[in-house]
Coordinates of N, CA and C in Angstrom, one line a residue:
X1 N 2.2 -40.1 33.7 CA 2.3 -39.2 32.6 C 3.6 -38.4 32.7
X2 N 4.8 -38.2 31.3 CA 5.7 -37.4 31.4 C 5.5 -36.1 31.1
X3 N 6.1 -35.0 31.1 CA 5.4 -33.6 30.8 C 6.9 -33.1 30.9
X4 N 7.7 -32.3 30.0 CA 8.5 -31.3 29.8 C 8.3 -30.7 30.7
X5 N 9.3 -30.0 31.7 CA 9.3 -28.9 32.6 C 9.3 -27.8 31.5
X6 N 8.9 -26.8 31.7 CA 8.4 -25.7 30.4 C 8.4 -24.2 31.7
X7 N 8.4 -24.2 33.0 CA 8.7 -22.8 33.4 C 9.9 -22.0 33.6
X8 N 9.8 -20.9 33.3 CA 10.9 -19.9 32.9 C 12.1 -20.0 34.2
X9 N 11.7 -19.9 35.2 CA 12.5 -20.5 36.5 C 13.5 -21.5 36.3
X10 N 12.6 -22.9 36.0 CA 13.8 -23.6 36.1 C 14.4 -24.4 34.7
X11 N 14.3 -23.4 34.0 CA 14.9 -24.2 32.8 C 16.5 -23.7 32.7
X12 N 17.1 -23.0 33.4 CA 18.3 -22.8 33.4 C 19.2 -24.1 34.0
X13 N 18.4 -24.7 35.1 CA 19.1 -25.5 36.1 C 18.7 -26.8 35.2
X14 N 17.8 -27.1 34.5 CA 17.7 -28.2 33.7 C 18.0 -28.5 32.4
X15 N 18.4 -29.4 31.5 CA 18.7 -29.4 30.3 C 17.3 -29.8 29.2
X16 N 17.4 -28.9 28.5 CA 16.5 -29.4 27.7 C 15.3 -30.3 27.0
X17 N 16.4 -31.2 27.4 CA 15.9 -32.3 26.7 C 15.5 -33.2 28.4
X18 N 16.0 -33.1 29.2 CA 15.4 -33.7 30.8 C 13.8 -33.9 30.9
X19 N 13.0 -35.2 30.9 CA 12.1 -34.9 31.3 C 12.2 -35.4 33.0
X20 N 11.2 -34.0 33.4 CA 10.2 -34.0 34.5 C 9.4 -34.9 34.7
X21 N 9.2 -35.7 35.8 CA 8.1 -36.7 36.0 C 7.3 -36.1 37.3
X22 N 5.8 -35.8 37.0 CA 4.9 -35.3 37.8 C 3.7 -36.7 37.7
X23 N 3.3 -36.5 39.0 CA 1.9 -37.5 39.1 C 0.6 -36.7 39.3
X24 N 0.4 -36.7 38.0 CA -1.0 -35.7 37.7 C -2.5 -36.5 38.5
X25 N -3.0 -35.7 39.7 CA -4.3 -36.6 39.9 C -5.7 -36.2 38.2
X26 N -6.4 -37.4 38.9 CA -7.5 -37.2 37.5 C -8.5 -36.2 37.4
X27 N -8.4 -35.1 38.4 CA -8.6 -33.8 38.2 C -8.1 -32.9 37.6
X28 N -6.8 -33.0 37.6 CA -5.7 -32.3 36.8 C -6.1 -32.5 35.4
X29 N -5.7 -33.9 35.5 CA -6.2 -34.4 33.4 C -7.5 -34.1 33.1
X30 N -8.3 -33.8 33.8 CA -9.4 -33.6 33.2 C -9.4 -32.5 33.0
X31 N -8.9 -31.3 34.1 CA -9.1 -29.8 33.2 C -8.2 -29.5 32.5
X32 N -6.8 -30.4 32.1 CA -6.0 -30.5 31.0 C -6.7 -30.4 30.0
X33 N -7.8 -31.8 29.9 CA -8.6 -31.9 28.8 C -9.1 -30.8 28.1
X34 N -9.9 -30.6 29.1 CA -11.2 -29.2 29.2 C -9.9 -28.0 28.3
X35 N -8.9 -28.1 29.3 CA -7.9 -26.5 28.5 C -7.9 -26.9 26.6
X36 N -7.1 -28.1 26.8 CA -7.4 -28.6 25.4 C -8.1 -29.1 24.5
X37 N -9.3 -28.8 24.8 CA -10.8 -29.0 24.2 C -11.0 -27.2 23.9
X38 N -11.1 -26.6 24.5 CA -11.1 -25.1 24.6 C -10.4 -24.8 23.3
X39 N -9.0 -24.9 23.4 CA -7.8 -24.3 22.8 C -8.1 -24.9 21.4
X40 N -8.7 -26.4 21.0 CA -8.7 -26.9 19.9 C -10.1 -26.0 19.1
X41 N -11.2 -25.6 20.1 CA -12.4 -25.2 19.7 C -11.8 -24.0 19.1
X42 N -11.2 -23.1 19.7 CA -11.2 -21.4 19.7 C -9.9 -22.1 17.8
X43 N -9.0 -22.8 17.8 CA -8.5 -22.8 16.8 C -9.1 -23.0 15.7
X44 N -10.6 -24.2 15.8 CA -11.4 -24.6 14.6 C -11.9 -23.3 14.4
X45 N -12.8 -22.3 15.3 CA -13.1 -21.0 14.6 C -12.5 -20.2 14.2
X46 N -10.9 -19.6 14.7 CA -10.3 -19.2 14.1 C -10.1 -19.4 12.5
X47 N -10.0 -21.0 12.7 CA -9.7 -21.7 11.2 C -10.4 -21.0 10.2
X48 N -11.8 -21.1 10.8 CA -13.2 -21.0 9.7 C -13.5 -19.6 9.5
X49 N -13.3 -18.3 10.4 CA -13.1 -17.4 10.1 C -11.8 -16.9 9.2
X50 N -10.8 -17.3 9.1 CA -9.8 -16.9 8.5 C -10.5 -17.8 6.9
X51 N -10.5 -18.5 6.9 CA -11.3 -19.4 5.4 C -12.2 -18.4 4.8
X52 N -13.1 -17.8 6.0 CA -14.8 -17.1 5.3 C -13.7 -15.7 4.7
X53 N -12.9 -14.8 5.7 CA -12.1 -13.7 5.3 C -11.1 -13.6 3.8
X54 N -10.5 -15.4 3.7 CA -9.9 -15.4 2.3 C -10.5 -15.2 1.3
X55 N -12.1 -16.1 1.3 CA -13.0 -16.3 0.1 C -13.8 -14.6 -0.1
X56 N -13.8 -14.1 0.9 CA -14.3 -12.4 0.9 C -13.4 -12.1 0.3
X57 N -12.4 -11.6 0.9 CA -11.1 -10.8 0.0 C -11.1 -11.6 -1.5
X58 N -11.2 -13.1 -1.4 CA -11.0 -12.9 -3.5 C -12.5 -12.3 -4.0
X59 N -13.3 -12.6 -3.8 CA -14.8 -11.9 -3.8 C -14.9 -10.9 -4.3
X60 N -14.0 -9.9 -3.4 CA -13.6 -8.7 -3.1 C -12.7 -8.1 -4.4
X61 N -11.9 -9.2 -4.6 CA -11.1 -8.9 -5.4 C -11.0 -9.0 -7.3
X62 N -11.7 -10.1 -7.3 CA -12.5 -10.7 -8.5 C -13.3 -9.2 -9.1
X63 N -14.4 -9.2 -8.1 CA -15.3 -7.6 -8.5 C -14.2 -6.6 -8.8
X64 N -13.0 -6.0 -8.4 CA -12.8 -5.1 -8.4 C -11.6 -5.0 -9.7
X65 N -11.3 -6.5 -10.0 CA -10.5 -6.8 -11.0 C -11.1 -6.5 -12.3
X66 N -12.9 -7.5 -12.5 CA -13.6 -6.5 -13.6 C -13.9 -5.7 -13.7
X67 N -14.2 -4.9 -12.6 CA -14.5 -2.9 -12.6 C -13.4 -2.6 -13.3
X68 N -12.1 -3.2 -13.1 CA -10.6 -2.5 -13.5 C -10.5 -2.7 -15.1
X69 N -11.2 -3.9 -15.6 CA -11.4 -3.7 -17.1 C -12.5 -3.4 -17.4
X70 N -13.3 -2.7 -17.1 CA -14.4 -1.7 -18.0 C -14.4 -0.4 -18.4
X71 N -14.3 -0.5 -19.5 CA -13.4 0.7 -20.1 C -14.4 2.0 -19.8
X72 N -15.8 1.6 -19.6 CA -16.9 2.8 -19.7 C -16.6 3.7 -18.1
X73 N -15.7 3.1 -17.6 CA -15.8 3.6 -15.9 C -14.4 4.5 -15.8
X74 N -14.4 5.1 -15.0 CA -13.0 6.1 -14.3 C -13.3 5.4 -12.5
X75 N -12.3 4.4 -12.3 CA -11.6 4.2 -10.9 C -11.0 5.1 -9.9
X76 N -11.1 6.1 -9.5 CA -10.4 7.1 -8.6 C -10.9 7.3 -7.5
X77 N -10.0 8.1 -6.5 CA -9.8 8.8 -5.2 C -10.7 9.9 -5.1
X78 N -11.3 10.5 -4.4 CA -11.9 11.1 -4.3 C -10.9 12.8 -4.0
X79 N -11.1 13.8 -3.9 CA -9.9 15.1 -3.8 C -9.5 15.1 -2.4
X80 N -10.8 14.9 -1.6 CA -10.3 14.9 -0.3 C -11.0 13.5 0.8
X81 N -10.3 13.3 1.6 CA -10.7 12.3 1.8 C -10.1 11.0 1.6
X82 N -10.8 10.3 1.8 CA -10.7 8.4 1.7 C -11.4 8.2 1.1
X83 N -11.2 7.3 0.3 CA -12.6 6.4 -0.6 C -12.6 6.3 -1.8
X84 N -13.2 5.8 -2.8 CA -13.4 4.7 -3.7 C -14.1 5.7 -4.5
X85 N -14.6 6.6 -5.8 CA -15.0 7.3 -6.9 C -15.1 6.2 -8.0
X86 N -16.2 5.6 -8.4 CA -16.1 5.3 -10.0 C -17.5 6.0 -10.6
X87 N -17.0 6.8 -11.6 CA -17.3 7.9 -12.4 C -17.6 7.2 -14.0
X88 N -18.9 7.7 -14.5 CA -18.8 7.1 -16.0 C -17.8 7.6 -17.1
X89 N -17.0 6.8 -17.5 CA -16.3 7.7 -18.4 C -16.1 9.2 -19.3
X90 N -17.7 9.1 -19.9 CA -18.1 9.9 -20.6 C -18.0 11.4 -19.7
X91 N -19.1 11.1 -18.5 CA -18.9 12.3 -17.5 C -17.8 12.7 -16.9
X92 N -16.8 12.0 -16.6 CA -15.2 12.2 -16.0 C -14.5 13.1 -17.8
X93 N -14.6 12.9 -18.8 CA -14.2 13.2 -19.8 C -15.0 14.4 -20.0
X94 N -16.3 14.7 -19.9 CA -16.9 15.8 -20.5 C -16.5 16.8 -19.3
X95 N -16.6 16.5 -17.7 CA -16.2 17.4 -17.1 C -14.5 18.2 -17.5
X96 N -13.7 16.9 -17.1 CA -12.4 17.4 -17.4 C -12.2 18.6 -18.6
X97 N -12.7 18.1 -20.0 CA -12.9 18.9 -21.1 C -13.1 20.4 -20.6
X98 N -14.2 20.5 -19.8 CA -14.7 21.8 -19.2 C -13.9 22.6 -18.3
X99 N -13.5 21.8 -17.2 CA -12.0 22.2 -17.1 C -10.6 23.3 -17.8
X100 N -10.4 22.1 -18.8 CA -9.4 22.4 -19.6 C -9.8 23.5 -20.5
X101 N -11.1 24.0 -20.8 CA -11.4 24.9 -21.9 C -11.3 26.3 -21.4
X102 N -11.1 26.1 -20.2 CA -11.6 27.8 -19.2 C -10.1 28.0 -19.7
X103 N -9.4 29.3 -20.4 CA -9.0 29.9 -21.0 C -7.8 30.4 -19.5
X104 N -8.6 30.6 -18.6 CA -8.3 31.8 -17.9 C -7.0 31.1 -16.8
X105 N -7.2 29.7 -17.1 CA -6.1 28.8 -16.3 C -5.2 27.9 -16.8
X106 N -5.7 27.7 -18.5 CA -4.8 26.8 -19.1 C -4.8 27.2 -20.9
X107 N -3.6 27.3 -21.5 CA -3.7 27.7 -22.6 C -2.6 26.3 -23.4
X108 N -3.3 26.6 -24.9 CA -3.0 25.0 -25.8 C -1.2 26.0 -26.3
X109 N -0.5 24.6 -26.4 CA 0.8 25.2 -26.6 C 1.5 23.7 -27.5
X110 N 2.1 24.1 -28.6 CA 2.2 23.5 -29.9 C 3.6 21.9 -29.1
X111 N 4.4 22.9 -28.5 CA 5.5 21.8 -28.1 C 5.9 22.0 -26.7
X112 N 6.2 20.9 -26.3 CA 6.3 21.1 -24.4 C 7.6 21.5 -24.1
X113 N 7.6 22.6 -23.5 CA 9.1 22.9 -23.0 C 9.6 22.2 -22.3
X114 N 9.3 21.2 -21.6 CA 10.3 21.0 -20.8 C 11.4 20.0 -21.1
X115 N 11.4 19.4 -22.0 CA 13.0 18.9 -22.7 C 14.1 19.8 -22.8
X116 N 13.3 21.3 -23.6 CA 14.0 22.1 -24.4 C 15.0 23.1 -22.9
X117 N 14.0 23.0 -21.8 CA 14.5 23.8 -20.3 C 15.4 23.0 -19.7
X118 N 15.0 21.6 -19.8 CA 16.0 20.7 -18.9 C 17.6 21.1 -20.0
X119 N 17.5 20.8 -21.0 CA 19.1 20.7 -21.9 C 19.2 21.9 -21.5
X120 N 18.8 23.3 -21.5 CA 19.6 24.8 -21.6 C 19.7 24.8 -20.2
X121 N 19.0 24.3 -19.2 CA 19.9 24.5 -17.7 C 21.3 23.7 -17.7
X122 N 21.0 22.0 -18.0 CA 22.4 21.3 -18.3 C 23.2 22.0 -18.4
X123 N 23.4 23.2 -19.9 CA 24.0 23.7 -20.6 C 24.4 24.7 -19.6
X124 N 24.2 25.4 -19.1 CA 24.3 26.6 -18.4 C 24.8 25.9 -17.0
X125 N 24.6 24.7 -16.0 CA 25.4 24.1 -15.3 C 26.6 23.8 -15.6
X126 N 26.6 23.4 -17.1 CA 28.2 23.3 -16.7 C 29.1 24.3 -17.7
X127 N 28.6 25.1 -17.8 CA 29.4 26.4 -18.0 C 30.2 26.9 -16.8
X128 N 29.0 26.9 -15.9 CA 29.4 27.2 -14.2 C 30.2 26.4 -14.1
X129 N 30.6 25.0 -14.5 CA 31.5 23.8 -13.6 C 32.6 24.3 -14.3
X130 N 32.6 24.7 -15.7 CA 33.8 24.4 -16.2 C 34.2 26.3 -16.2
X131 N 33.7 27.1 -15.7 CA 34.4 28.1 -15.2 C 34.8 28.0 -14.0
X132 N 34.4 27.3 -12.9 CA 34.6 27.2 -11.4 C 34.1 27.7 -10.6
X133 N 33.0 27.9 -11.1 CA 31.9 28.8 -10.1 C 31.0 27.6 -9.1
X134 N 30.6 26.4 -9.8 CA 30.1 25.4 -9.4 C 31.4 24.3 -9.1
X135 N 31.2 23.2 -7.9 CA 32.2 22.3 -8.2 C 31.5 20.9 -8.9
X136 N 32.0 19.9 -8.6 CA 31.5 18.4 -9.4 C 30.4 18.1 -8.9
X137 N 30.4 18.0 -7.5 CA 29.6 17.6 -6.5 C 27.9 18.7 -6.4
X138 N 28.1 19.9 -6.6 CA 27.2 20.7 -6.6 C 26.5 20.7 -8.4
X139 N 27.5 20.3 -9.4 CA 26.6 20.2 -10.9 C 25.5 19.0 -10.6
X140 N 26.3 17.9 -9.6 CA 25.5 16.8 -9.8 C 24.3 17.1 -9.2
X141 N 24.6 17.9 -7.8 CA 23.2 17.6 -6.9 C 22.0 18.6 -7.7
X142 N 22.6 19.6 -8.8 CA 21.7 20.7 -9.3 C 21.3 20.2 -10.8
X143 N 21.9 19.2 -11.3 CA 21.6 18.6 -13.0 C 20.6 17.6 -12.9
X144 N 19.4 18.4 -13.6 CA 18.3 17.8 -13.7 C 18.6 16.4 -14.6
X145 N 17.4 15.2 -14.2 CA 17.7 14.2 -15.0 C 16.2 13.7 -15.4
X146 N 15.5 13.2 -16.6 CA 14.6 12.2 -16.8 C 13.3 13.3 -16.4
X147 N 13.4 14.5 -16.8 CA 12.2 15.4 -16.6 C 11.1 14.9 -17.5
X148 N 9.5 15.4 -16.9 CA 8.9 14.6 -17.7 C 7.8 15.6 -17.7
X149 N 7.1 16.1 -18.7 CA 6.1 16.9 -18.8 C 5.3 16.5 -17.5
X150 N 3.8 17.5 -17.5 CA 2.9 17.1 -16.7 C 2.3 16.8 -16.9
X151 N 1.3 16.1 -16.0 CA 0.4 15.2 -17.0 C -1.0 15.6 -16.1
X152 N -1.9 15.9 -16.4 CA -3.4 16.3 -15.9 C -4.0 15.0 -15.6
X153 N -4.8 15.1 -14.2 CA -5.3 14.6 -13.4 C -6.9 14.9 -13.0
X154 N -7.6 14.6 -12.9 CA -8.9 15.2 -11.7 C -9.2 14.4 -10.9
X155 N -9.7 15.0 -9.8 CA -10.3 13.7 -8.0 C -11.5 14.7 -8.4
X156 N -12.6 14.0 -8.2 CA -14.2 14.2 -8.0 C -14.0 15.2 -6.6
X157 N -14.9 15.9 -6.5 CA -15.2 16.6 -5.1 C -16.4 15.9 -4.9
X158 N -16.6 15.3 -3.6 CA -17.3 14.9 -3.3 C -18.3 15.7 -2.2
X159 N -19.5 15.7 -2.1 CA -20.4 16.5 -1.5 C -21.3 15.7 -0.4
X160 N -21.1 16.3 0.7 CA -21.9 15.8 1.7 C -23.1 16.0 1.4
X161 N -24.5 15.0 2.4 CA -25.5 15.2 1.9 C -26.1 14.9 3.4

């Protein structure tokens, strides 16, 4: 039987491609075998567990692709924590509403400032440039760009039980 020399020792002193001639007694080949009967076994389950793990994950994924188009649901994070929230629409909507109606934290306002804030700082940055109070390099790093209103959010609180 021929066999590549393959240890880290002497492959400096051998080339490559040189085969090694060893005379394996039929002890040897047999727990060759046995290693590679082992190594083939442990790969077929690997095989079959990696198979069962793909068909889960589309499973997995399929379900969570039509959750994603049902319009009656809210998909969210929970405020704190880790985890998965789906909320009926109606209820995510009627709370939020409730939210938004408390006076004492949010009030209704006809047009959003912040276009009209971004251009009058512009405006006022480079007054400063072009008096010399600011240089080029400081309008840039302070000139706002692509400002975007805000946009409201809610995460469920979730409650231990």
């Amino acid at each position: 039987m021929c066999i590549l020399r393959q240890d880290s020792i002497s492959l400096s002193s051998y080339h490559a491609s040189e085969i090694v001639r060893h005379e394996l007694t039929s002890l040897q080949l047999g727990v060759a075998a046995e290693v590679r009967e082992a190594a083939n076994s442990y790969r077929k389950v690997a095989d079959s567990e990696l198979k069962r793990t793909v068909m889960q994950n589309r499973k997995t994924f399929g379900i969570l692709r039509s959750l994603a188009k049902n319009k009656d649901i809210i998909i969210t994070r929970p405020d704190k924590g880790r985890g998965v929230v789906v909320m009926d629409r109606s209820d995510y909507m009627q709370k939020m509403n409730a939210i938004l109606d408390d006076r004492s934290y949010f009030s209704l306002i006809d047009d959003d400032p912040t276009l009209v804030n971004e251009n009058r700082l512009i405006h006022l940055l480079l007054d400063l440039k072009r008096e010399g109070f600011i240089s080029d390099s400081e309008y840039s790093l302070a000139r706002p760009t692509g400002s975007r209103p805000a946009r409201i959010y809610g995460l469920p609180k979730l409650h231990k039980q």
